[in-house]
């Protein structure tokens, strides 16, 4: 049954030729989106709202069918129900869905192209890290003033009913501020972990590892038994699980990088790089690189291909351990073709058995709220900021967020009062909702901009493949890191001394 025929889809052509001009920012208005948000707030009478709102809901865009198949592993369509309900509450409102870009177009590429062309929808689902470089262009509405208002779709007396901000788990939500403000309504929590074949573990006689030394021993035993031990989705595995490994290895530096504790923000990471604390030349970083190389020995041979996907091989039993995210849980349970028992475990900690710089500090769990709904400059231009904010209030109310998130089934609710439908995800949420985890993990790759991140990934891969010596890789990584930090601090007028950096 084709569900997308119910949607009047706006066809947005991705004029990639415009990317070359995207780096030229339009002159900024004096107070930009901050002023637009303040002026757009109404007296709370949302019943009078009218207008036509365009929405790119990202992964929440409905699947073409609600029937499971290998090409449709995650059927979902709840966004249609919620839009219908909202329009029934507000007869003067029409919400038109915009289809997300194809998978080979990055979210940042989509945003830059359509912002520049003037074709960006009023509301888009985006990653906070993709907004960092664009804050000065007045592309995004600052949501702070809205978040201080009551969310009238939340039951009276419940978190968020008096102040919208109180609806969200504080640590993961606050971690996504940019220069102290919210430009994305971060909507859900994602996490990554190791999925393993229990049958093969039992056959080979190995158990779930808790330390890096144990992990390497398990991988060696699996390899000796003729199995490919480890795989993931492309080469990013190095920067998820091994990003957590970096959090364990470099834990001693945390007080210097994140002086005030809590979530580490973009400003602190830039200052730590600028002041020489977070550099690749440090003993901790060099050990992190060395240990990445040790783990990579057990990886699938095609791991350097960013498009390689080991999931299919894992599902067929050809790979024993695979790294993937919380979305894998639902997909595994729906898949009738899995012929083995499977389980999950988090990245292990680094102890002195693996390196003298390691302290045994647990690896922070990957789990944060990296993406959400953002209101764009199109809403400002069309006078629809108030409507867009009200619709986001509706989507985030626990009774609605729970339905939308559980329908998708691959993320966890960030809203208090919303519960995962899958009991296996409840314990994961409890582990993440009040844990600093990824938010405080300043070694995690999303604490810098996209360009520097990609360049550093390539240098790490080149070192692991013996195309660069460790010294050469470290020197080039530090050159990229310091250039990024200098530009970020200058462009955003960051005062590192005020943040506690000497």
Tab-separated table of C-alpha atoms in Angstrom:
chain	number	residue	atom	x	y	z
A	1	UNK	CA	0.000	0.000	0.000
A	2	UNK	CA	1.538	3.294	-1.068
A	3	UNK	CA	1.201	5.815	1.731
A	4	UNK	CA	3.196	8.638	0.290
A	5	UNK	CA	0.433	9.278	-2.241
A	6	UNK	CA	-1.405	10.994	0.627
A	7	UNK	CA	1.298	13.601	0.728
A	8	UNK	CA	1.631	16.493	-1.588
A	9	UNK	CA	5.387	16.381	-1.934
A	10	UNK	CA	7.304	19.467	-2.792
A	11	UNK	CA	10.047	18.587	-5.240
A	12	UNK	CA	13.167	20.437	-4.235
A	13	UNK	CA	15.939	20.149	-6.773
A	14	UNK	CA	19.337	20.016	-5.131
A	15	UNK	CA	21.232	22.508	-7.201
A	16	UNK	CA	24.661	21.299	-6.202
A	17	UNK	CA	26.284	23.855	-8.418
A	18	UNK	CA	25.277	26.441	-5.845
A	19	UNK	CA	27.524	24.863	-3.247
A	20	UNK	CA	30.438	26.820	-4.541
A	21	UNK	CA	28.706	30.035	-3.592
A	22	UNK	CA	27.377	28.753	-0.268
A	23	UNK	CA	30.414	29.948	1.634
A	24	UNK	CA	29.456	33.570	0.916
A	25	UNK	CA	27.099	34.636	3.671
A	26	UNK	CA	24.353	37.115	3.030
A	27	UNK	CA	24.631	40.319	5.055
A	28	UNK	CA	23.297	39.635	8.549
A	29	UNK	CA	20.330	41.538	9.894
A	30	UNK	CA	21.065	43.569	12.998
A	31	UNK	CA	19.457	41.133	15.396
A	32	UNK	CA	18.626	38.352	12.946
A	33	UNK	CA	16.661	35.334	13.979
A	34	UNK	CA	16.744	36.246	17.679
A	35	UNK	CA	14.597	39.295	16.985
A	36	UNK	CA	12.319	37.317	14.682
A	37	UNK	CA	11.639	34.764	17.392
A	38	UNK	CA	10.842	37.428	19.988
A	39	UNK	CA	8.514	39.305	17.662
A	40	UNK	CA	6.775	36.113	16.501
A	41	UNK	CA	5.677	34.941	19.970
A	42	UNK	CA	1.974	35.402	20.423
A	43	UNK	CA	-0.126	35.662	23.557
A	44	UNK	CA	-0.612	31.897	23.775
A	45	UNK	CA	-3.831	31.697	21.742
A	46	UNK	CA	-2.587	29.002	19.371
A	47	UNK	CA	-6.144	28.362	18.173
A	48	UNK	CA	-5.899	31.412	15.931
A	49	UNK	CA	-2.912	30.054	14.044
A	50	UNK	CA	-3.181	29.970	10.267
A	51	UNK	CA	-0.840	29.370	7.390
A	52	UNK	CA	0.806	26.732	5.229
A	53	UNK	CA	3.898	25.174	6.765
A	54	UNK	CA	6.439	23.099	4.850
A	55	UNK	CA	8.229	20.361	6.773
A	56	UNK	CA	11.142	18.073	5.997
A	57	UNK	CA	10.889	15.545	8.865
A	58	UNK	CA	14.054	13.631	8.046
A	59	UNK	CA	13.846	9.969	9.055
A	60	UNK	CA	10.246	10.444	10.192
A	61	UNK	CA	9.151	10.853	6.585
A	62	UNK	CA	6.769	7.921	6.021
A	63	UNK	CA	7.995	4.769	4.376
A	64	UNK	CA	6.371	3.833	1.082
A	65	UNK	CA	4.833	0.721	2.624
A	66	UNK	CA	4.033	-0.592	6.081
A	67	UNK	CA	5.075	-4.096	4.996
A	68	UNK	CA	8.530	-5.273	6.123
A	69	UNK	CA	11.036	-6.257	3.479
A	70	UNK	CA	14.802	-6.283	3.116
A	71	UNK	CA	14.539	-3.004	1.231
A	72	UNK	CA	12.037	-1.596	3.731
A	73	UNK	CA	13.411	-2.824	7.079
A	74	UNK	CA	11.727	-0.155	9.189
A	75	UNK	CA	8.110	0.617	8.159
A	76	UNK	CA	6.677	3.778	9.762
A	77	UNK	CA	4.093	6.492	9.046
A	78	UNK	CA	3.058	8.126	12.351
A	79	UNK	CA	3.997	11.607	11.137
A	80	UNK	CA	0.901	11.487	8.891
A	81	UNK	CA	-1.381	10.834	11.863
A	82	UNK	CA	0.139	13.633	13.926
A	83	UNK	CA	-0.154	16.107	11.056
A	84	UNK	CA	-3.819	15.166	10.577
A	85	UNK	CA	-4.500	15.621	14.289
A	86	UNK	CA	-2.742	18.997	14.400
A	87	UNK	CA	-4.628	20.259	11.357
A	88	UNK	CA	-7.887	19.152	12.969
A	89	UNK	CA	-6.998	21.251	16.023
A	90	UNK	CA	-6.105	24.205	13.783
A	91	UNK	CA	-8.398	24.249	10.732
A	92	UNK	CA	-6.599	27.253	9.293
A	93	UNK	CA	-3.293	25.367	9.118
A	94	UNK	CA	-1.949	23.173	6.320
A	95	UNK	CA	1.268	21.210	6.722
A	96	UNK	CA	2.967	20.009	3.573
A	97	UNK	CA	5.643	17.310	3.780
A	98	UNK	CA	8.871	17.710	1.855
A	99	UNK	CA	10.721	14.549	0.978
A	100	UNK	CA	14.248	14.329	2.448
A	101	UNK	CA	17.168	14.222	0.010
A	102	UNK	CA	18.422	10.876	-1.301
A	103	UNK	CA	20.855	8.959	0.853
A	104	UNK	CA	23.896	10.006	-1.157
A	105	UNK	CA	23.282	13.684	-0.332
A	106	UNK	CA	24.458	14.730	3.129
A	107	UNK	CA	22.179	16.754	5.380
A	108	UNK	CA	24.647	19.625	5.347
A	109	UNK	CA	24.843	19.571	1.553
A	110	UNK	CA	21.053	19.688	1.404
A	111	UNK	CA	20.875	22.601	3.852
A	112	UNK	CA	23.583	24.720	2.261
A	113	UNK	CA	22.181	24.205	-1.225
A	114	UNK	CA	18.576	24.995	-0.357
A	115	UNK	CA	19.348	27.828	2.047
A	116	UNK	CA	21.405	29.464	-0.687
A	117	UNK	CA	18.742	28.846	-3.332
A	118	UNK	CA	15.926	30.084	-1.081
A	119	UNK	CA	14.107	26.737	-1.287
A	120	UNK	CA	14.601	25.498	2.270
A	121	UNK	CA	11.386	24.326	4.006
A	122	UNK	CA	10.098	26.241	7.023
A	123	UNK	CA	11.056	23.387	9.356
A	124	UNK	CA	13.766	20.806	8.721
A	125	UNK	CA	15.227	17.923	10.639
A	126	UNK	CA	18.954	18.555	10.948
A	127	UNK	CA	22.036	17.757	12.987
A	128	UNK	CA	23.126	20.425	15.433
A	129	UNK	CA	26.729	20.018	14.345
A	130	UNK	CA	25.698	20.965	10.800
A	131	UNK	CA	24.432	24.323	12.070
A	132	UNK	CA	27.599	25.434	13.840
A	133	UNK	CA	29.253	27.127	10.883
A	134	UNK	CA	26.060	28.853	9.763
A	135	UNK	CA	24.938	30.623	12.947
A	136	UNK	CA	26.226	33.981	11.780
A	137	UNK	CA	24.233	33.787	8.536
A	138	UNK	CA	20.805	34.149	10.173
A	139	UNK	CA	19.661	30.883	8.657
A	140	UNK	CA	18.166	29.513	11.888
A	141	UNK	CA	15.685	30.765	14.469
A	142	UNK	CA	16.993	30.966	18.030
A	143	UNK	CA	14.526	28.903	20.056
A	144	UNK	CA	15.499	30.112	23.540
A	145	UNK	CA	12.572	32.499	23.986
A	146	UNK	CA	10.091	29.806	22.951
A	147	UNK	CA	11.610	27.224	25.260
A	148	UNK	CA	10.892	29.533	28.192
A	149	UNK	CA	7.176	29.520	27.341
A	150	UNK	CA	4.585	26.951	28.516
A	151	UNK	CA	3.933	24.051	26.169
A	152	UNK	CA	0.133	24.065	26.187
A	153	UNK	CA	0.006	20.579	24.648
A	154	UNK	CA	1.547	19.075	27.798
A	155	UNK	CA	-0.787	17.984	30.578
A	156	UNK	CA	-0.970	20.544	33.398
A	157	UNK	CA	1.437	19.833	36.209
A	158	UNK	CA	3.758	17.731	34.056
A	159	UNK	CA	7.309	18.778	33.041
A	160	UNK	CA	7.062	21.238	30.175
A	161	UNK	CA	3.560	22.485	30.938
A	162	UNK	CA	4.903	25.659	32.561
A	163	UNK	CA	8.232	25.891	30.716
A	164	UNK	CA	8.784	23.975	27.507
A	165	UNK	CA	12.498	23.533	28.266
A	166	UNK	CA	11.687	21.448	31.352
A	167	UNK	CA	10.122	18.763	29.151
A	168	UNK	CA	13.516	17.473	27.984
A	169	UNK	CA	16.187	15.490	29.830
A	170	UNK	CA	18.592	18.231	30.773
A	171	UNK	CA	22.025	16.744	30.080
A	172	UNK	CA	21.572	15.507	26.491
A	173	UNK	CA	19.346	18.461	25.534
A	174	UNK	CA	21.564	21.199	26.934
A	175	UNK	CA	24.647	19.625	25.377
A	176	UNK	CA	23.502	20.820	21.959
A	177	UNK	CA	23.557	24.537	22.599
A	178	UNK	CA	25.599	26.603	20.185
A	179	UNK	CA	27.198	29.655	21.771
A	180	UNK	CA	24.828	29.190	24.704
A	181	UNK	CA	21.598	28.991	22.691
A	182	UNK	CA	19.313	26.380	21.161
A	183	UNK	CA	18.865	26.523	17.399
A	184	UNK	CA	17.584	22.943	17.133
A	185	UNK	CA	14.767	21.327	19.051
A	186	UNK	CA	16.751	18.184	19.713
A	187	UNK	CA	14.090	15.526	19.645
A	188	UNK	CA	15.465	12.085	20.424
A	189	UNK	CA	18.443	10.170	21.752
A	190	UNK	CA	20.513	7.780	19.697
A	191	UNK	CA	23.181	5.396	20.873
A	192	UNK	CA	25.609	2.972	19.304
A	193	UNK	CA	26.892	-0.334	20.599
A	194	UNK	CA	28.407	-3.649	19.596
A	195	UNK	CA	26.003	-6.310	18.365
A	196	UNK	CA	27.381	-9.819	18.575
A	197	UNK	CA	26.545	-13.341	17.474
A	198	UNK	CA	25.901	-15.256	20.700
A	199	UNK	CA	26.041	-18.618	18.957
A	200	UNK	CA	29.581	-18.054	17.672
A	201	UNK	CA	30.734	-16.633	21.002
A	202	UNK	CA	29.540	-19.839	22.667
A	203	UNK	CA	31.093	-22.021	19.967
A	204	UNK	CA	34.513	-20.375	20.284
A	205	UNK	CA	34.277	-20.172	24.081
A	206	UNK	CA	34.593	-16.397	24.548
A	207	UNK	CA	32.602	-13.994	26.696
A	208	UNK	CA	31.564	-10.373	26.363
A	209	UNK	CA	34.671	-8.207	26.993
A	210	UNK	CA	34.747	-5.340	29.466
A	211	UNK	CA	38.276	-4.057	28.791
A	212	UNK	CA	40.175	-3.283	25.625
A	213	UNK	CA	42.661	-6.062	26.376
A	214	UNK	CA	39.798	-8.539	26.653
A	215	UNK	CA	38.262	-7.230	23.411
A	216	UNK	CA	41.508	-7.815	21.511
A	217	UNK	CA	41.799	-11.316	23.009
A	218	UNK	CA	38.226	-12.108	21.914
A	219	UNK	CA	38.927	-10.831	18.415
A	220	UNK	CA	42.089	-12.932	18.196
A	221	UNK	CA	40.246	-16.058	19.329
A	222	UNK	CA	37.506	-15.460	16.756
A	223	UNK	CA	40.076	-14.915	14.022
A	224	UNK	CA	41.966	-18.079	15.018
A	225	UNK	CA	38.673	-19.965	14.721
A	226	UNK	CA	38.338	-18.782	11.114
A	227	UNK	CA	35.860	-15.933	11.627
A	228	UNK	CA	35.990	-12.271	10.648
A	229	UNK	CA	35.770	-10.696	14.109
A	230	UNK	CA	34.623	-7.127	13.557
A	231	UNK	CA	32.752	-4.882	11.127
A	232	UNK	CA	30.620	-1.797	10.863
A	233	UNK	CA	29.148	0.740	8.477
A	234	UNK	CA	32.002	2.151	6.443
A	235	UNK	CA	35.062	3.624	8.131
A	236	UNK	CA	33.133	5.641	10.704
A	237	UNK	CA	33.438	2.742	13.161
A	238	UNK	CA	36.776	4.210	14.138
A	239	UNK	CA	35.089	7.276	15.526
A	240	UNK	CA	32.131	5.789	17.378
A	241	UNK	CA	33.380	2.873	19.458
A	242	UNK	CA	36.929	4.134	19.244
A	243	UNK	CA	35.706	7.624	20.068
A	244	UNK	CA	34.485	6.089	23.303
A	245	UNK	CA	37.878	4.457	23.687
A	246	UNK	CA	39.431	7.919	23.390
A	247	UNK	CA	37.139	9.112	26.163
A	248	UNK	CA	38.551	6.376	28.396
A	249	UNK	CA	42.199	6.876	27.395
A	250	UNK	CA	42.170	10.670	27.715
A	251	UNK	CA	40.030	10.908	30.853
A	252	UNK	CA	42.876	12.466	32.855
A	253	UNK	CA	42.729	15.560	30.644
A	254	UNK	CA	39.014	16.145	31.146
A	255	UNK	CA	39.368	18.755	33.947
A	256	UNK	CA	41.549	20.846	31.626
A	257	UNK	CA	39.295	20.555	28.588
A	258	UNK	CA	35.975	20.841	30.395
A	259	UNK	CA	36.769	22.971	33.483
A	260	UNK	CA	33.169	23.496	34.586
A	261	UNK	CA	32.174	19.829	34.192
A	262	UNK	CA	28.938	18.698	32.586
A	263	UNK	CA	28.503	18.682	28.819
A	264	UNK	CA	31.518	19.791	26.808
A	265	UNK	CA	30.566	22.429	24.259
A	266	UNK	CA	32.086	23.630	21.022
A	267	UNK	CA	33.681	26.622	22.695
A	268	UNK	CA	35.504	24.542	25.322
A	269	UNK	CA	36.845	22.070	22.765
A	270	UNK	CA	38.093	24.895	20.533
A	271	UNK	CA	39.794	26.590	23.486
A	272	UNK	CA	41.365	23.297	24.618
A	273	UNK	CA	42.849	22.866	21.148
A	274	UNK	CA	43.976	26.485	20.979
A	275	UNK	CA	45.671	26.325	24.399
A	276	UNK	CA	47.517	23.100	23.575
A	277	UNK	CA	45.555	20.769	25.840
A	278	UNK	CA	43.682	18.741	23.230
A	279	UNK	CA	46.374	18.065	20.675
A	280	UNK	CA	47.365	14.958	18.771
A	281	UNK	CA	50.937	15.407	20.012
A	282	UNK	CA	49.964	14.514	23.603
A	283	UNK	CA	50.956	11.032	24.881
A	284	UNK	CA	47.290	10.179	25.400
A	285	UNK	CA	46.280	11.012	21.832
A	286	UNK	CA	49.254	9.134	20.395
A	287	UNK	CA	48.265	6.059	22.393
A	288	UNK	CA	44.710	6.422	21.202
A	289	UNK	CA	45.967	6.325	17.618
A	290	UNK	CA	48.174	3.298	18.304
A	291	UNK	CA	45.317	1.363	19.884
A	292	UNK	CA	42.984	2.238	17.009
A	293	UNK	CA	45.468	0.497	14.767
A	294	UNK	CA	45.486	-2.578	17.004
A	295	UNK	CA	41.704	-2.882	16.820
A	296	UNK	CA	41.685	-2.316	13.051
A	297	UNK	CA	43.685	-5.494	12.498
A	298	UNK	CA	40.514	-7.467	13.122
A	299	UNK	CA	38.284	-5.381	10.890
A	300	UNK	CA	36.717	-6.415	7.596
A	301	UNK	CA	39.099	-5.850	4.705
A	302	UNK	CA	36.862	-3.234	3.101
A	303	UNK	CA	36.613	-1.006	6.189
A	304	UNK	CA	38.254	1.972	4.474
A	305	UNK	CA	35.356	2.212	2.028
A	306	UNK	CA	32.999	4.784	3.564
A	307	UNK	CA	30.125	3.117	1.712
A	308	UNK	CA	30.959	-0.411	2.842
A	309	UNK	CA	28.321	-1.968	5.044
A	310	UNK	CA	29.145	-5.029	7.114
A	311	UNK	CA	25.617	-5.331	8.488
A	312	UNK	CA	24.476	-7.691	5.725
A	313	UNK	CA	27.449	-9.968	6.384
A	314	UNK	CA	26.715	-9.920	10.099
A	315	UNK	CA	23.062	-10.804	9.483
A	316	UNK	CA	24.283	-13.764	7.418
A	317	UNK	CA	26.598	-14.902	10.195
A	318	UNK	CA	29.811	-14.058	8.318
A	319	UNK	CA	30.955	-11.406	10.817
A	320	UNK	CA	30.782	-11.988	14.557
A	321	UNK	CA	30.701	-8.466	16.031
A	322	UNK	CA	29.323	-5.420	14.280
A	323	UNK	CA	29.006	-1.842	15.409
A	324	UNK	CA	25.667	-0.185	14.822
A	325	UNK	CA	23.120	2.019	16.553
A	326	UNK	CA	19.935	1.739	18.558
A	327	UNK	CA	17.990	1.476	15.299
A	328	UNK	CA	19.428	-2.029	14.837
A	329	UNK	CA	17.339	-3.390	17.732
A	330	UNK	CA	13.981	-2.933	15.985
A	331	UNK	CA	15.330	-3.968	12.617
A	332	UNK	CA	16.781	-7.179	14.068
A	333	UNK	CA	13.512	-8.056	15.762
A	334	UNK	CA	11.497	-7.487	12.593
A	335	UNK	CA	13.892	-9.473	10.439
A	336	UNK	CA	12.641	-13.057	10.027
A	337	UNK	CA	15.868	-14.143	8.337
A	338	UNK	CA	18.232	-13.908	11.337
A	339	UNK	CA	19.117	-17.482	12.226
A	340	UNK	CA	21.222	-16.906	15.357
A	341	UNK	CA	20.847	-15.483	18.839
A	342	UNK	CA	22.248	-11.988	19.169
A	343	UNK	CA	23.128	-9.630	21.992
A	344	UNK	CA	24.617	-6.182	22.669
A	345	UNK	CA	27.490	-4.691	24.645
A	346	UNK	CA	29.075	-1.264	24.992
A	347	UNK	CA	32.630	-0.257	24.140
A	348	UNK	CA	35.148	-1.516	26.710
A	349	UNK	CA	37.349	0.619	28.927
A	350	UNK	CA	41.104	1.003	28.547
A	351	UNK	CA	43.255	-0.274	31.407
A	352	UNK	CA	46.987	-0.273	32.049
A	353	UNK	CA	47.108	-3.776	30.604
A	354	UNK	CA	46.748	-2.038	27.222
A	355	UNK	CA	48.644	1.220	27.864
A	356	UNK	CA	50.422	3.001	30.719
A	357	UNK	CA	48.346	6.160	30.059
A	358	UNK	CA	45.061	4.343	30.687
A	359	UNK	CA	43.410	4.630	34.091
A	360	UNK	CA	40.536	2.183	33.727
A	361	UNK	CA	38.006	4.984	33.437
A	362	UNK	CA	34.853	3.547	31.829
A	363	UNK	CA	34.331	4.461	28.203
A	364	UNK	CA	31.491	6.991	28.031
A	365	UNK	CA	28.391	5.555	26.385
A	366	UNK	CA	27.666	6.925	22.952
A	367	UNK	CA	24.277	8.432	23.422
A	368	UNK	CA	23.119	11.910	22.746
A	369	UNK	CA	20.582	14.053	20.989
A	370	UNK	CA	22.537	15.112	17.912
A	371	UNK	CA	19.559	15.959	15.717
A	372	UNK	CA	16.177	17.562	15.805
A	373	UNK	CA	13.781	20.015	14.240
A	374	UNK	CA	14.951	23.518	13.370
A	375	UNK	CA	13.038	26.557	12.128
A	376	UNK	CA	14.646	28.155	9.104
A	377	UNK	CA	14.898	31.610	7.595
A	378	UNK	CA	12.004	30.707	5.270
A	379	UNK	CA	9.669	30.780	8.270
A	380	UNK	CA	10.965	34.239	9.170
A	381	UNK	CA	10.482	35.506	5.628
A	382	UNK	CA	6.957	34.055	5.392
A	383	UNK	CA	5.866	35.146	8.876
A	384	UNK	CA	5.404	31.550	10.072
A	385	UNK	CA	7.829	31.331	12.996
A	386	UNK	CA	5.008	31.283	15.556
A	387	UNK	CA	3.176	28.524	13.704
A	388	UNK	CA	6.366	26.486	13.316
A	389	UNK	CA	7.153	26.767	17.026
A	390	UNK	CA	3.617	25.770	17.994
A	391	UNK	CA	3.752	22.704	15.750
A	392	UNK	CA	7.053	21.690	17.356
A	393	UNK	CA	5.430	22.062	20.768
A	394	UNK	CA	2.744	19.658	19.589
A	395	UNK	CA	5.261	17.143	18.216
A	396	UNK	CA	7.299	17.211	21.414
A	397	UNK	CA	4.405	16.723	23.864
A	398	UNK	CA	5.074	13.315	25.488
A	399	UNK	CA	1.931	11.636	24.177
A	400	UNK	CA	2.889	12.624	20.626
A	401	UNK	CA	6.655	12.197	20.831
A	402	UNK	CA	6.146	8.705	22.225
A	403	UNK	CA	4.004	7.687	19.251
A	404	UNK	CA	6.282	9.234	16.635
A	405	UNK	CA	9.518	7.916	18.125
A	406	UNK	CA	8.193	4.436	18.852
A	407	UNK	CA	6.755	4.198	15.359
A	408	UNK	CA	10.203	4.879	13.926
A	409	UNK	CA	11.621	2.568	16.569
A	410	UNK	CA	15.296	3.355	16.090
A	411	UNK	CA	15.791	6.219	18.551
A	412	UNK	CA	14.902	6.914	22.179
A	413	UNK	CA	12.634	9.691	23.486
A	414	UNK	CA	14.276	12.813	24.876
A	415	UNK	CA	10.994	13.941	26.433
A	416	UNK	CA	10.158	13.168	30.040
A	417	UNK	CA	7.020	11.071	30.230
A	418	UNK	CA	7.587	9.349	26.876
A	419	UNK	CA	8.524	5.665	27.138
A	420	UNK	CA	10.137	3.371	24.547
A	421	UNK	CA	7.796	0.646	23.361
A	422	UNK	CA	10.618	-1.908	23.231
A	423	UNK	CA	11.599	-3.064	26.747
A	424	UNK	CA	15.179	-3.638	25.556
A	425	UNK	CA	15.444	0.103	24.895
A	426	UNK	CA	14.093	1.185	28.289
A	427	UNK	CA	17.253	0.229	30.178
A	428	UNK	CA	19.369	1.927	27.506
A	429	UNK	CA	17.358	5.134	27.924
A	430	UNK	CA	17.724	4.982	31.706
A	431	UNK	CA	21.485	4.718	31.237
A	432	UNK	CA	21.578	7.785	29.000
A	433	UNK	CA	18.920	10.217	30.167
A	434	UNK	CA	20.887	11.565	33.140
A	435	UNK	CA	24.372	10.479	32.084
A	436	UNK	CA	26.729	13.006	30.574
A	437	UNK	CA	28.027	10.284	28.259
A	438	UNK	CA	28.674	11.549	24.772
A	439	UNK	CA	27.737	15.086	25.799
A	440	UNK	CA	30.811	15.322	28.025
A	441	UNK	CA	33.021	13.272	25.698
A	442	UNK	CA	35.151	16.015	24.263
A	443	UNK	CA	37.124	13.472	22.206
A	444	UNK	CA	34.003	12.678	20.200
A	445	UNK	CA	34.260	13.695	16.561
A	446	UNK	CA	31.189	15.948	16.441
A	447	UNK	CA	32.799	18.586	18.664
A	448	UNK	CA	34.404	20.234	15.620
A	449	UNK	CA	33.223	21.209	12.159
A	450	UNK	CA	32.587	18.855	9.260
A	451	UNK	CA	35.554	19.843	7.111
A	452	UNK	CA	38.204	19.341	9.787
A	453	UNK	CA	36.492	16.188	10.966
A	454	UNK	CA	36.646	14.564	7.520
A	455	UNK	CA	40.275	15.552	7.020
A	456	UNK	CA	41.250	14.084	10.379
A	457	UNK	CA	39.363	10.849	9.646
A	458	UNK	CA	41.351	10.450	6.440
A	459	UNK	CA	44.642	11.035	8.252
A	460	UNK	CA	43.791	8.458	10.911
A	461	UNK	CA	42.907	5.963	8.205
A	462	UNK	CA	46.170	6.699	6.388
A	463	UNK	CA	48.123	6.008	9.593
A	464	UNK	CA	46.247	2.754	10.250
A	465	UNK	CA	46.982	1.661	6.655
A	466	UNK	CA	50.719	2.455	7.084
A	467	UNK	CA	50.509	5.266	4.562
A	468	UNK	CA	51.693	7.738	7.210
A	469	UNK	CA	53.940	7.372	10.223
A	470	UNK	CA	52.460	8.221	13.600
A	471	UNK	CA	54.628	11.346	13.810
A	472	UNK	CA	53.492	12.572	10.390
A	473	UNK	CA	49.828	11.835	11.125
A	474	UNK	CA	49.996	13.619	14.479
A	475	UNK	CA	51.649	16.695	12.965
A	476	UNK	CA	49.074	16.989	10.189
A	477	UNK	CA	46.137	16.396	12.542
A	478	UNK	CA	47.351	19.147	14.854
A	479	UNK	CA	47.687	21.551	11.945
A	480	UNK	CA	44.038	20.949	11.023
A	481	UNK	CA	42.835	21.117	14.621
A	482	UNK	CA	44.602	24.384	15.424
A	483	UNK	CA	43.383	26.050	12.231
A	484	UNK	CA	39.803	25.034	13.031
A	485	UNK	CA	40.061	26.234	16.639
A	486	UNK	CA	41.584	29.569	15.662
A	487	UNK	CA	38.849	30.230	13.107
A	488	UNK	CA	36.039	29.167	15.459
A	489	UNK	CA	37.307	31.336	18.315
A	490	UNK	CA	37.801	34.343	16.041
A	491	UNK	CA	34.538	34.001	14.126
A	492	UNK	CA	32.450	33.597	17.280
A	493	UNK	CA	34.431	35.937	19.546
A	494	UNK	CA	34.990	33.219	22.138
A	495	UNK	CA	36.731	34.348	25.337
A	496	UNK	CA	38.733	31.299	26.423
A	497	UNK	CA	39.839	32.955	29.653
A	498	UNK	CA	36.228	33.463	30.694
A	499	UNK	CA	35.689	29.726	30.172
A	500	UNK	CA	38.475	28.873	32.619
A	501	UNK	CA	41.386	28.396	30.201
A	502	UNK	CA	44.676	29.987	31.176
